[in-house]
Amino acid sequence: MGRYPSWGNYPKAEQRMRRLHWRDDDLPSDEEGSTLLPRGLGRSYGDSCLNDGGTLLDTTRLNHLIAFDHEAGILRCEAGVSLADILEIVVPHGWFLPVTPGTKFVTVGGAVANDIHGKNHHRAGTFGCFVTRFELLRSDGRRLICSPADNDALFRATIGGLGLTGLLTWVEFRLKRVESALIDVESVRFNELDEFFELATASDARFEYTVAWVDSLARGSELGRGFFFRGNHAPSTNGAAPAPRRLSLTVPFHAPGFLLNGWTLRAFNTLYYNRQRERTIRRRTHYDPFFYPLDSMGYWNRLYGRRGFMQYQCLVPHEGGHDAVRALFSRISASAEGSFLTVLKVFGDAASPGLLSFPSPGTTLALDFANRGRSTLALLEELDSIVRRHGGRVYPAKDARMSVTSFQAYFPAWREFAPFVDPAFSSGFWRRVTAGAG
Ligand SMILES: Cc1cc2nc3c(=O)[nH]c(=O)nc-3n(C[C@H](O)[C@H](O)[C@H](O)COP(=O)(O)OP(=O)(O)OC[C@H]3O[C@@H](n4cnc5c(N)ncnc54)[C@H](O)[C@@H]3O)c2cc1C
């Protein structure tokens, strides 16, 4: 038994790890009745990648490419291949990931199981929209090829299915054509929340990628102030692209908890907001710092100390969404718990393919809270009540504490999903959010 923490380092779990070496291998047999859960690079924040008392299936050695059609931009690879590895291979051929999250250190299996979204959601939808087929290994030994045409119900359950429907051994998906490795970026300062929504409306038609950072502690007339980042792939540059920034610093151990306090939070948010005096700054940059600014610091999650942290990512539908976001920020800025990394984005209308996919039309807000125990949990429960009242939902990939009631209100399709769960598979998250369900 070992710890194998999730990215938020909360909650703690003791679990066995079994490493998979070949995609043709059988699943390890059930040990003392314990359940199985596939594991990618552990970049989920809460307990959807934990299986306390059970077994994790480490997929990171299933890291081989199987086929790459350079002309059509279709890639088939084992599920443990990371997005970082894919970028290294496909960008020189003029292709890019169709959808990418804020870190490239996630596996393709993890990208499917959480049906991840990125800064281009308003144009492209989720990662699952680009998946053409995959192989799913069930605990009864069956290997099922799933696609929109074959085993389509299992296809829809597995995309966003939180690793509960079986093991993805390989995945095939479509890439996106690009002319260069560079992004033309604009950073626009905004002074309050309404300005954010105006910028989002004005930008979504012209820019493929949009996202905002918000000062989570600003109040009153400055509530919701921040920076709006928007970008497009740059045209062909006819020359070498500037080298991406390499991993420059690794946090070697858990920082003492007192480092992140109310004072440092306020100082960081204020300094960051004041880093740009001009309203708009334009630059051309390599895709790496644009998409993955946090990846340049290895294990930045250790800055939150041994107690870890909780990310809270919610979504509220368009109708009533401005009021809901305002209410969420008012509650957060009035609390003693602030967030360094507060991200706001308007999702587009593309339907997500998975039964439990998180994205749907509306506005999504993501925040990181140091784990201060009861006060943090109480705040997040209050945020949940705002989100529930507005008909929204919270992202399971980031969650470590939503209640049974919240989950079942956020994801009414869970009853349709439940019969697809492999009887030998489970996770801390799943046991928690279905506890007592009949
Ligand atoms: C800095 C940072 C930024 C992020 N930004 C975003 C973002 O912008 N958008 C977004 O959507 N997410 C974002 N995330 C979350 C992250 O993209 C997801 O949690 C992703 O699923 C993690 O992939 P992983 O390989 O680490 O999988 P893990 O975290 O190890 O596992 C995630 C889930 O996938 C399942 N799984 C893994 N491999 C397989 C397999 N082979 N077969 C079946 N199931 C499998 C697991 O059982 C688990 O349920 C971010 C995370 C971090 C740390």
Tab-separated table of C-alpha atoms and ligand atoms in Angstrom:
chain	number	residue	atom	x	y	z
A	1	MET	CA	0.000	0.000	0.000
A	2	GLY	CA	1.218	3.513	-0.792
A	3	ARG	CA	-0.118	7.069	-0.955
A	4	TYR	CA	-0.098	8.018	-4.671
A	5	PRO	CA	-1.728	11.401	-4.000
A	6	SER	CA	-3.944	13.361	-6.322
A	7	TRP	CA	-2.775	16.804	-7.457
A	8	GLY	CA	-4.533	18.633	-4.598
A	9	ASN	CA	-2.954	16.253	-2.060
A	10	TYR	CA	-6.389	15.942	-0.487
A	11	PRO	CA	-7.965	13.658	0.583
A	12	LYS	CA	-5.313	11.153	1.656
A	13	ALA	CA	-5.653	7.572	0.447
A	14	GLU	CA	-3.785	4.270	0.883
A	15	GLN	CA	-3.903	2.133	-2.231
A	16	ARG	CA	-2.009	-0.531	-4.154
A	17	MET	CA	-0.404	0.320	-7.487
A	18	ARG	CA	-0.160	-2.218	-10.309
A	19	ARG	CA	1.840	-1.117	-13.311
A	20	LEU	CA	0.554	-2.154	-16.745
A	21	HIS	CA	3.250	-2.841	-19.342
A	22	TRP	CA	1.434	-4.107	-22.436
A	23	ARG	CA	-1.920	-3.134	-23.827
A	24	ASP	CA	-2.637	-6.809	-24.602
A	25	ASP	CA	-2.179	-7.877	-20.963
A	26	ASP	CA	-5.182	-8.945	-18.905
A	27	LEU	CA	-6.240	-6.830	-15.966
A	28	PRO	CA	-4.624	-7.904	-12.680
A	29	SER	CA	-6.918	-10.217	-10.794
A	30	ASP	CA	-8.932	-8.881	-7.951
A	31	GLU	CA	-6.885	-8.870	-4.735
A	32	GLU	CA	-8.891	-9.649	-1.617
A	33	GLY	CA	-11.995	-8.248	-3.241
A	34	SER	CA	-10.398	-4.813	-3.784
A	35	THR	CA	-11.600	-2.634	-6.653
A	36	LEU	CA	-9.604	-1.313	-9.622
A	37	LEU	CA	-9.180	2.229	-10.960
A	38	PRO	CA	-7.045	3.305	-13.947
A	39	ARG	CA	-4.517	6.019	-13.180
A	40	GLY	CA	-2.854	8.424	-15.589
A	41	LEU	CA	-0.504	11.183	-14.420
A	42	GLY	CA	-2.544	11.983	-11.304
A	43	ARG	CA	-3.354	15.549	-12.407
A	44	SER	CA	-6.918	15.327	-11.119
A	45	TYR	CA	-7.161	17.389	-7.974
A	46	GLY	CA	-9.472	15.407	-5.698
A	47	ASP	CA	-10.523	11.790	-5.261
A	48	SER	CA	-11.705	10.866	-8.765
A	49	CYS	CA	-8.177	9.443	-9.345
A	50	LEU	CA	-7.967	7.834	-5.878
A	51	ASN	CA	-9.143	4.417	-4.777
A	52	ASP	CA	-8.618	4.247	-1.029
A	53	GLY	CA	-8.179	0.597	0.050
A	54	GLY	CA	-8.222	-0.539	-3.586
A	55	THR	CA	-5.870	-0.875	-6.541
A	56	LEU	CA	-4.710	1.744	-9.039
A	57	LEU	CA	-3.748	0.601	-12.538
A	58	ASP	CA	-0.733	2.697	-13.522
A	59	THR	CA	-1.085	3.301	-17.273
A	60	THR	CA	1.971	5.495	-17.802
A	61	ARG	CA	3.951	2.648	-19.458
A	62	LEU	CA	1.203	2.236	-22.035
A	63	ASN	CA	2.965	5.070	-23.784
A	64	HIS	CA	3.372	3.996	-27.416
A	65	LEU	CA	2.061	5.604	-30.551
A	66	ILE	CA	0.242	3.118	-32.779
A	67	ALA	CA	-0.507	5.075	-35.954
A	68	PHE	CA	-0.228	8.676	-37.157
A	69	ASP	CA	-1.836	9.705	-40.436
A	70	HIS	CA	0.151	12.865	-41.300
A	71	GLU	CA	-2.215	13.811	-44.095
A	72	ALA	CA	-5.534	13.403	-42.315
A	73	GLY	CA	-4.258	14.344	-38.833
A	74	ILE	CA	-5.560	11.215	-37.121
A	75	LEU	CA	-3.564	9.777	-34.239
A	76	ARG	CA	-3.990	6.416	-32.556
A	77	CYS	CA	-1.985	5.870	-29.388
A	78	GLU	CA	-1.943	3.927	-26.162
A	79	ALA	CA	-3.926	5.569	-23.393
A	80	GLY	CA	-0.906	6.346	-21.205
A	81	VAL	CA	0.747	8.630	-23.791
A	82	SER	CA	0.949	12.192	-22.430
A	83	LEU	CA	-0.223	15.290	-24.257
A	84	ALA	CA	3.351	16.616	-23.833
A	85	ASP	CA	4.701	13.693	-25.883
A	86	ILE	CA	2.038	14.111	-28.544
A	87	LEU	CA	2.870	17.807	-28.992
A	88	GLU	CA	6.568	17.010	-29.510
A	89	ILE	CA	5.662	14.602	-32.277
A	90	VAL	CA	2.811	16.297	-34.105
A	91	VAL	CA	3.643	20.032	-34.006
A	92	PRO	CA	6.646	19.673	-36.388
A	93	HIS	CA	4.198	18.060	-38.859
A	94	GLY	CA	1.808	21.033	-38.651
A	95	TRP	CA	-0.721	19.523	-36.254
A	96	PHE	CA	-1.885	20.458	-32.772
A	97	LEU	CA	-4.071	19.013	-30.026
A	98	PRO	CA	-7.747	19.654	-30.795
A	99	VAL	CA	-8.333	20.591	-27.145
A	100	THR	CA	-5.814	20.998	-24.345
A	101	PRO	CA	-6.146	21.636	-20.608
A	102	GLY	CA	-3.920	24.004	-18.613
A	103	THR	CA	-1.201	21.366	-18.220
A	104	LYS	CA	0.308	19.098	-20.863
A	105	PHE	CA	1.217	16.506	-18.226
A	106	VAL	CA	-1.974	14.511	-18.575
A	107	THR	CA	-2.492	11.243	-20.397
A	108	VAL	CA	-4.850	10.640	-23.299
A	109	GLY	CA	-6.774	8.192	-21.068
A	110	GLY	CA	-7.204	10.937	-18.450
A	111	ALA	CA	-8.244	13.423	-21.154
A	112	VAL	CA	-11.026	11.071	-22.293
A	113	ALA	CA	-12.125	9.952	-18.818
A	114	ASN	CA	-12.690	13.575	-17.739
A	115	ASP	CA	-13.736	14.781	-21.212
A	116	ILE	CA	-11.404	17.717	-20.682
A	117	HIS	CA	-11.993	21.227	-22.019
A	118	GLY	CA	-9.646	24.076	-22.885
A	119	LYS	CA	-9.455	27.731	-23.822
A	120	ASN	CA	-11.099	26.946	-27.181
A	121	HIS	CA	-14.267	25.415	-25.752
A	122	HIS	CA	-16.402	28.185	-27.328
A	123	ARG	CA	-15.202	27.010	-30.774
A	124	ALA	CA	-14.279	23.345	-30.410
A	125	GLY	CA	-16.188	21.781	-27.495
A	126	THR	CA	-14.461	19.090	-25.467
A	127	PHE	CA	-11.683	16.562	-26.168
A	128	GLY	CA	-14.322	13.853	-26.503
A	129	CYS	CA	-15.764	15.650	-29.571
A	130	PHE	CA	-12.577	14.609	-31.441
A	131	VAL	CA	-12.382	10.981	-30.325
A	132	THR	CA	-13.183	8.645	-33.191
A	133	ARG	CA	-12.780	5.284	-31.392
A	134	PHE	CA	-11.080	3.501	-28.543
A	135	GLU	CA	-10.600	0.070	-27.054
A	136	LEU	CA	-12.099	-0.590	-23.629
A	137	LEU	CA	-10.934	-3.573	-21.550
A	138	ARG	CA	-13.586	-4.768	-19.110
A	139	SER	CA	-12.923	-6.878	-16.018
A	140	ASP	CA	-14.652	-9.891	-17.625
A	141	GLY	CA	-11.820	-9.880	-20.178
A	142	ARG	CA	-13.838	-8.477	-23.085
A	143	ARG	CA	-12.112	-5.921	-25.319
A	144	LEU	CA	-14.697	-3.651	-26.871
A	145	ILE	CA	-14.055	-1.271	-29.745
A	146	CYS	CA	-16.254	1.746	-29.046
A	147	SER	CA	-17.092	4.566	-31.465
A	148	PRO	CA	-20.177	6.604	-32.374
A	149	ALA	CA	-21.151	3.624	-34.579
A	150	ASP	CA	-20.078	0.626	-32.427
A	151	ASN	CA	-20.984	0.171	-28.773
A	152	ASP	CA	-22.136	3.775	-28.899
A	153	ALA	CA	-23.782	3.728	-25.453
A	154	LEU	CA	-20.512	2.592	-23.850
A	155	PHE	CA	-18.686	5.200	-25.968
A	156	ARG	CA	-20.859	7.959	-24.435
A	157	ALA	CA	-20.523	6.528	-20.931
A	158	THR	CA	-16.718	6.231	-21.117
A	159	ILE	CA	-16.114	9.780	-22.367
A	160	GLY	CA	-16.264	11.719	-19.107
A	161	GLY	CA	-16.852	8.373	-17.353
A	162	LEU	CA	-14.193	8.971	-14.662
A	163	GLY	CA	-12.347	5.711	-15.363
A	164	LEU	CA	-15.268	3.649	-14.065
A	165	THR	CA	-16.390	1.839	-17.216
A	166	GLY	CA	-13.150	-0.146	-17.755
A	167	LEU	CA	-9.582	0.420	-18.905
A	168	LEU	CA	-8.928	2.420	-22.063
A	169	THR	CA	-6.014	0.661	-23.748
A	170	TRP	CA	-5.783	2.872	-26.844
A	171	VAL	CA	-7.571	5.908	-28.207
A	172	GLU	CA	-7.870	7.344	-31.728
A	173	PHE	CA	-8.634	11.039	-32.213
A	174	ARG	CA	-8.488	13.899	-34.705
A	175	LEU	CA	-5.824	16.606	-34.507
A	176	LYS	CA	-6.040	20.240	-35.536
A	177	ARG	CA	-4.065	21.807	-38.422
A	178	VAL	CA	-1.709	24.690	-37.519
A	179	GLU	CA	0.832	26.671	-39.525
A	180	SER	CA	3.330	27.317	-36.749
A	181	ALA	CA	4.168	26.619	-33.118
A	182	LEU	CA	3.395	30.233	-32.209
A	183	ILE	CA	0.368	31.986	-30.792
A	184	ASP	CA	-0.586	35.653	-31.285
A	185	VAL	CA	-1.764	36.727	-27.850
A	186	GLU	CA	-3.524	39.778	-26.501
A	187	SER	CA	-3.774	40.485	-22.806
A	188	VAL	CA	-6.545	42.974	-21.980
A	189	ARG	CA	-7.012	44.475	-18.544
A	190	PHE	CA	-10.616	44.771	-17.300
A	191	ASN	CA	-11.867	46.624	-14.249
A	192	GLU	CA	-14.949	44.677	-13.199
A	193	LEU	CA	-17.156	41.720	-13.997
A	194	ASP	CA	-19.475	43.244	-16.610
A	195	GLU	CA	-16.397	44.198	-18.613
A	196	PHE	CA	-15.304	40.556	-18.554
A	197	PHE	CA	-18.605	39.443	-20.065
A	198	GLU	CA	-18.408	42.205	-22.715
A	199	LEU	CA	-14.873	41.131	-23.632
A	200	ALA	CA	-15.930	37.486	-23.854
A	201	THR	CA	-18.803	38.347	-26.194
A	202	ALA	CA	-16.614	40.580	-28.342
A	203	SER	CA	-13.707	38.120	-28.483
A	204	ASP	CA	-15.240	34.718	-29.047
A	205	ALA	CA	-15.884	35.237	-32.759
A	206	ARG	CA	-12.380	36.617	-33.450
A	207	PHE	CA	-10.218	34.499	-31.161
A	208	GLU	CA	-9.849	30.754	-30.977
A	209	TYR	CA	-8.599	30.804	-27.393
A	210	THR	CA	-10.060	32.933	-24.606
A	211	VAL	CA	-9.711	32.834	-20.824
A	212	ALA	CA	-9.453	35.329	-17.966
A	213	TRP	CA	-7.561	35.554	-14.690
A	214	VAL	CA	-9.514	37.325	-11.955
A	215	ASP	CA	-8.428	38.988	-8.717
A	216	SER	CA	-10.504	36.879	-6.327
A	217	LEU	CA	-10.159	39.354	-3.458
A	218	ALA	CA	-11.259	42.565	-5.206
A	219	ARG	CA	-14.526	43.980	-3.869
A	220	GLY	CA	-17.141	46.666	-4.491
A	221	SER	CA	-16.827	48.458	-7.826
A	222	GLU	CA	-13.690	46.399	-8.591
A	223	LEU	CA	-15.356	43.020	-8.020
A	224	GLY	CA	-14.256	40.607	-10.722
A	225	ARG	CA	-11.391	42.717	-12.132
A	226	GLY	CA	-8.616	40.930	-13.999
A	227	PHE	CA	-6.975	40.137	-17.328
A	228	PHE	CA	-8.546	38.690	-20.417
A	229	PHE	CA	-6.172	36.564	-22.498
A	230	ARG	CA	-7.117	35.812	-26.087
A	231	GLY	CA	-5.130	34.266	-28.881
A	232	ASN	CA	-4.947	32.640	-32.285
A	233	HIS	CA	-2.425	30.289	-33.861
A	234	ALA	CA	0.089	32.473	-35.715
A	235	PRO	CA	0.524	32.075	-39.479
A	236	SER	CA	3.580	30.359	-40.917
A	237	THR	CA	6.721	32.103	-39.690
A	238	ASN	CA	9.158	30.810	-42.309
A	239	GLY	CA	11.838	30.329	-39.756
A	240	ALA	CA	12.638	28.697	-36.500
A	241	ALA	CA	10.167	29.303	-33.728
A	242	PRO	CA	11.665	30.609	-30.502
A	243	ALA	CA	12.410	27.702	-28.191
A	244	PRO	CA	9.798	27.002	-25.538
A	245	ARG	CA	10.667	27.729	-21.945
A	246	ARG	CA	11.847	24.518	-20.320
A	247	LEU	CA	10.941	23.332	-16.839
A	248	SER	CA	12.974	25.830	-14.859
A	249	LEU	CA	12.180	25.174	-11.218
A	250	THR	CA	10.834	22.323	-9.137
A	251	VAL	CA	9.351	22.758	-5.678
A	252	PRO	CA	11.399	20.095	-3.836
A	253	PHE	CA	9.158	19.547	-0.767
A	254	HIS	CA	5.889	20.660	0.776
A	255	ALA	CA	6.133	24.316	1.790
A	256	PRO	CA	5.208	25.266	5.356
A	257	GLY	CA	1.467	25.966	5.486
A	258	PHE	CA	1.876	29.524	6.871
A	259	LEU	CA	3.443	30.711	3.591
A	260	LEU	CA	0.020	31.002	2.012
A	261	ASN	CA	-1.924	33.333	4.249
A	262	GLY	CA	-4.372	36.206	3.812
A	263	TRP	CA	-1.540	38.696	3.419
A	264	THR	CA	0.381	36.815	0.712
A	265	LEU	CA	-2.870	36.118	-1.111
A	266	ARG	CA	-3.884	39.772	-1.186
A	267	ALA	CA	-0.345	40.864	-2.102
A	268	PHE	CA	-0.162	38.374	-4.970
A	269	ASN	CA	-3.566	39.276	-6.380
A	270	THR	CA	-2.865	43.016	-6.200
A	271	LEU	CA	0.636	42.754	-7.662
A	272	TYR	CA	-0.521	40.477	-10.462
A	273	TYR	CA	-3.390	42.790	-11.338
A	274	ASN	CA	-1.013	45.764	-11.461
A	275	ARG	CA	1.621	44.068	-13.600
A	276	GLN	CA	0.194	45.610	-16.760
A	277	ARG	CA	-0.555	49.338	-16.886
A	278	GLU	CA	-1.705	49.444	-20.521
A	279	ARG	CA	-5.201	48.284	-21.345
A	280	THR	CA	-3.979	45.911	-24.083
A	281	ILE	CA	-0.625	44.247	-24.729
A	282	ARG	CA	0.038	42.157	-27.842
A	283	ARG	CA	2.789	39.608	-28.274
A	284	ARG	CA	3.718	36.537	-30.280
A	285	THR	CA	4.788	33.594	-28.168
A	286	HIS	CA	5.510	29.874	-28.323
A	287	TYR	CA	2.436	27.777	-27.510
A	288	ASP	CA	4.064	26.421	-24.342
A	289	PRO	CA	3.951	29.494	-22.054
A	290	PHE	CA	0.541	30.448	-23.471
A	291	PHE	CA	-1.166	27.131	-22.720
A	292	TYR	CA	0.944	25.785	-19.878
A	293	PRO	CA	2.345	28.619	-17.730
A	294	LEU	CA	2.212	26.473	-14.577
A	295	ASP	CA	4.142	23.596	-16.131
A	296	SER	CA	7.363	25.615	-15.915
A	297	MET	CA	7.366	24.999	-12.160
A	298	GLY	CA	7.481	21.284	-11.316
A	299	TYR	CA	5.236	20.196	-8.412
A	300	TRP	CA	3.911	23.719	-7.787
A	301	ASN	CA	1.118	22.013	-5.838
A	302	ARG	CA	3.597	21.502	-2.963
A	303	LEU	CA	3.467	25.243	-2.296
A	304	TYR	CA	0.176	24.545	-0.523
A	305	GLY	CA	1.903	22.480	2.155
A	306	ARG	CA	1.098	19.033	3.497
A	307	ARG	CA	-2.597	19.693	4.033
A	308	GLY	CA	-2.937	20.278	0.324
A	309	PHE	CA	-5.545	22.392	-1.412
A	310	MET	CA	-8.906	22.120	-3.067
A	311	GLN	CA	-9.732	23.372	-6.475
A	312	TYR	CA	-13.310	24.450	-7.012
A	313	GLN	CA	-14.501	24.592	-10.607
A	314	CYS	CA	-18.143	25.250	-11.251
A	315	LEU	CA	-20.295	26.095	-14.222
A	316	VAL	CA	-23.430	28.233	-14.280
A	317	PRO	CA	-25.773	28.383	-17.286
A	318	HIS	CA	-26.130	31.591	-19.326
A	319	GLU	CA	-29.522	32.391	-17.886
A	320	GLY	CA	-28.895	34.114	-14.564
A	321	GLY	CA	-25.189	33.395	-15.019
A	322	HIS	CA	-23.934	36.968	-14.515
A	323	ASP	CA	-25.773	37.196	-11.191
A	324	ALA	CA	-24.509	33.795	-10.147
A	325	VAL	CA	-20.860	34.666	-10.904
A	326	ARG	CA	-21.269	37.974	-9.066
A	327	ALA	CA	-22.754	36.157	-6.063
A	328	LEU	CA	-19.880	33.630	-6.079
A	329	PHE	CA	-17.212	36.359	-6.170
A	330	SER	CA	-18.982	38.386	-3.468
A	331	ARG	CA	-19.035	35.366	-1.184
A	332	ILE	CA	-15.382	34.524	-1.891
A	333	SER	CA	-14.023	38.050	-1.477
A	334	ALA	CA	-15.920	38.389	1.827
A	335	SER	CA	-14.343	35.182	3.152
A	336	ALA	CA	-10.872	34.863	4.611
A	337	GLU	CA	-10.098	32.259	1.931
A	338	GLY	CA	-8.812	33.729	-1.295
A	339	SER	CA	-7.416	32.088	-4.376
A	340	PHE	CA	-4.195	32.738	-6.292
A	341	LEU	CA	-5.343	31.145	-9.484
A	342	THR	CA	-8.826	32.241	-10.375
A	343	VAL	CA	-9.923	31.505	-13.907
A	344	LEU	CA	-13.100	32.545	-15.673
A	345	LYS	CA	-14.245	31.418	-19.110
A	346	VAL	CA	-17.430	31.399	-21.144
A	347	PHE	CA	-18.135	27.968	-22.643
A	348	GLY	CA	-19.656	27.597	-26.091
A	349	ASP	CA	-22.771	25.755	-27.216
A	350	ALA	CA	-21.138	22.555	-28.511
A	351	ALA	CA	-22.802	19.527	-26.934
A	352	SER	CA	-20.419	17.384	-24.870
A	353	PRO	CA	-20.474	13.748	-25.948
A	354	GLY	CA	-20.245	12.102	-22.510
A	355	LEU	CA	-23.112	11.222	-20.173
A	356	LEU	CA	-21.205	12.786	-17.261
A	357	SER	CA	-19.214	15.410	-19.210
A	358	PHE	CA	-18.844	18.609	-17.207
A	359	PRO	CA	-18.986	21.329	-19.916
A	360	SER	CA	-22.275	22.748	-21.140
A	361	PRO	CA	-23.237	26.269	-22.284
A	362	GLY	CA	-22.533	28.871	-19.601
A	363	THR	CA	-19.702	30.405	-17.593
A	364	THR	CA	-17.097	28.399	-15.723
A	365	LEU	CA	-15.140	29.650	-12.719
A	366	ALA	CA	-12.142	27.810	-11.225
A	367	LEU	CA	-10.345	28.680	-7.982
A	368	ASP	CA	-7.647	27.114	-5.785
A	369	PHE	CA	-8.191	27.210	-2.027
A	370	ALA	CA	-5.552	26.163	0.509
A	371	ASN	CA	-7.067	23.441	2.668
A	372	ARG	CA	-7.811	25.096	6.014
A	373	GLY	CA	-10.138	22.315	7.068
A	374	ARG	CA	-13.635	23.124	8.243
A	375	SER	CA	-13.723	26.787	7.136
A	376	THR	CA	-12.709	25.856	3.565
A	377	LEU	CA	-15.282	23.057	3.407
A	378	ALA	CA	-17.988	25.395	4.734
A	379	LEU	CA	-17.177	28.031	2.115
A	380	LEU	CA	-17.266	25.499	-0.721
A	381	GLU	CA	-20.603	24.178	0.509
A	382	GLU	CA	-21.960	27.746	0.377
A	383	LEU	CA	-20.642	28.136	-3.164
A	384	ASP	CA	-22.389	24.858	-4.011
A	385	SER	CA	-25.698	26.217	-2.794
A	386	ILE	CA	-25.336	29.197	-5.179
A	387	VAL	CA	-24.409	26.882	-8.058
A	388	ARG	CA	-27.297	24.487	-7.312
A	389	ARG	CA	-29.768	27.379	-7.117
A	390	HIS	CA	-28.706	28.507	-10.582
A	391	GLY	CA	-28.912	25.042	-12.136
A	392	GLY	CA	-25.121	24.701	-12.543
A	393	ARG	CA	-22.632	21.977	-11.686
A	394	VAL	CA	-19.141	21.314	-10.265
A	395	TYR	CA	-16.316	19.542	-12.149
A	396	PRO	CA	-15.642	16.035	-10.707
A	397	ALA	CA	-11.996	16.109	-11.907
A	398	LYS	CA	-11.358	18.943	-9.465
A	399	ASP	CA	-13.578	17.821	-6.633
A	400	ALA	CA	-12.837	16.218	-3.247
A	401	ARG	CA	-15.937	17.063	-1.230
A	402	MET	CA	-19.208	17.661	-3.076
A	403	SER	CA	-22.168	16.047	-1.324
A	404	VAL	CA	-24.337	13.217	-2.613
A	405	THR	CA	-27.193	15.720	-3.028
A	406	SER	CA	-25.069	18.138	-5.033
A	407	PHE	CA	-23.664	15.461	-7.356
A	408	GLN	CA	-27.057	14.012	-8.115
A	409	ALA	CA	-28.507	17.481	-8.769
A	410	TYR	CA	-25.535	18.486	-10.949
A	411	PHE	CA	-25.470	15.264	-12.984
A	412	PRO	CA	-28.999	13.883	-13.290
A	413	ALA	CA	-27.719	11.494	-16.008
A	414	TRP	CA	-25.776	9.591	-13.327
A	415	ARG	CA	-28.593	7.013	-13.086
A	416	GLU	CA	-28.326	6.347	-16.812
A	417	PHE	CA	-24.530	6.140	-16.406
A	418	ALA	CA	-24.437	3.796	-13.374
A	419	PRO	CA	-25.252	0.530	-15.258
A	420	PHE	CA	-22.129	1.051	-17.410
A	421	VAL	CA	-19.787	1.069	-14.407
A	422	ASP	CA	-17.628	-2.063	-14.516
A	423	PRO	CA	-18.467	-4.153	-11.424
A	424	ALA	CA	-14.750	-4.480	-10.537
A	425	PHE	CA	-14.038	-0.726	-10.867
A	426	SER	CA	-14.567	2.050	-8.342
A	427	SER	CA	-13.038	5.263	-6.959
A	428	GLY	CA	-13.163	7.342	-3.801
A	429	PHE	CA	-15.213	9.921	-5.683
A	430	TRP	CA	-17.786	7.412	-6.952
A	431	ARG	CA	-18.298	5.763	-3.554
A	432	ARG	CA	-18.727	9.188	-1.971
A	433	VAL	CA	-21.239	10.664	-4.422
A	434	THR	CA	-23.386	7.544	-4.683
A	435	ALA	CA	-23.356	6.631	-0.981
A	436	GLY	CA	-26.782	5.491	0.098
A	437	ALA	CA	-28.197	5.705	-3.447
A	438	GLY	CA	-30.941	3.198	-4.159
B	1	LIG	C1	-2.441	22.674	-13.693
B	1	LIG	C2	-3.659	21.924	-14.147
B	1	LIG	C3	-4.481	22.508	-15.083
B	1	LIG	C4	-5.627	21.824	-15.532
B	1	LIG	N1	-6.416	22.444	-16.450
B	1	LIG	C5	-7.519	21.807	-16.901
B	1	LIG	C6	-8.331	22.398	-17.909
B	1	LIG	O1	-8.049	23.509	-18.384
B	1	LIG	N2	-9.398	21.702	-18.358
B	1	LIG	C7	-9.716	20.458	-17.870
B	1	LIG	O2	-10.711	19.870	-18.330
B	1	LIG	N3	-8.965	19.871	-16.903
B	1	LIG	C8	-7.887	20.519	-16.418
B	1	LIG	N4	-7.098	19.918	-15.470
B	1	LIG	C9	-7.486	18.580	-14.980
B	1	LIG	C10	-6.868	17.458	-15.817
B	1	LIG	O3	-6.857	17.782	-17.186
B	1	LIG	C11	-7.702	16.194	-15.657
B	1	LIG	O4	-7.853	15.872	-14.307
B	1	LIG	C12	-7.102	15.000	-16.414
B	1	LIG	O5	-8.076	13.989	-16.465
B	1	LIG	C13	-5.851	14.455	-15.731
B	1	LIG	O6	-5.304	13.410	-16.514
B	1	LIG	P1	-4.293	12.368	-15.869
B	1	LIG	O7	-3.608	11.628	-16.964
B	1	LIG	O8	-3.424	13.029	-14.867
B	1	LIG	O9	-5.318	11.342	-15.177
B	1	LIG	P2	-5.573	11.023	-13.636
B	1	LIG	O10	-5.752	12.286	-12.892
B	1	LIG	O11	-4.571	10.057	-13.148
B	1	LIG	O12	-6.973	10.274	-13.778
B	1	LIG	C14	-8.092	11.025	-14.175
B	1	LIG	C15	-9.259	10.098	-14.474
B	1	LIG	O13	-8.966	9.390	-15.672
B	1	LIG	C16	-9.134	8.004	-15.452
B	1	LIG	N5	-8.185	7.329	-16.358
B	1	LIG	C17	-6.869	7.599	-16.513
B	1	LIG	N6	-6.340	6.762	-17.434
B	1	LIG	C18	-7.351	5.951	-17.859
B	1	LIG	C19	-7.433	4.855	-18.782
B	1	LIG	N7	-6.374	4.426	-19.463
B	1	LIG	N8	-8.627	4.243	-18.941
B	1	LIG	C20	-9.737	4.675	-18.261
B	1	LIG	N9	-9.704	5.694	-17.392
B	1	LIG	C21	-8.523	6.321	-17.195
B	1	LIG	C22	-8.843	7.793	-13.987
B	1	LIG	O14	-9.442	6.630	-13.476
B	1	LIG	C23	-9.472	9.052	-13.378
B	1	LIG	O15	-10.845	8.874	-13.197
B	1	LIG	C24	-5.945	20.543	-15.011
B	1	LIG	C25	-5.112	19.954	-14.053
B	1	LIG	C26	-3.969	20.640	-13.623
B	1	LIG	C27	-3.077	19.998	-12.586
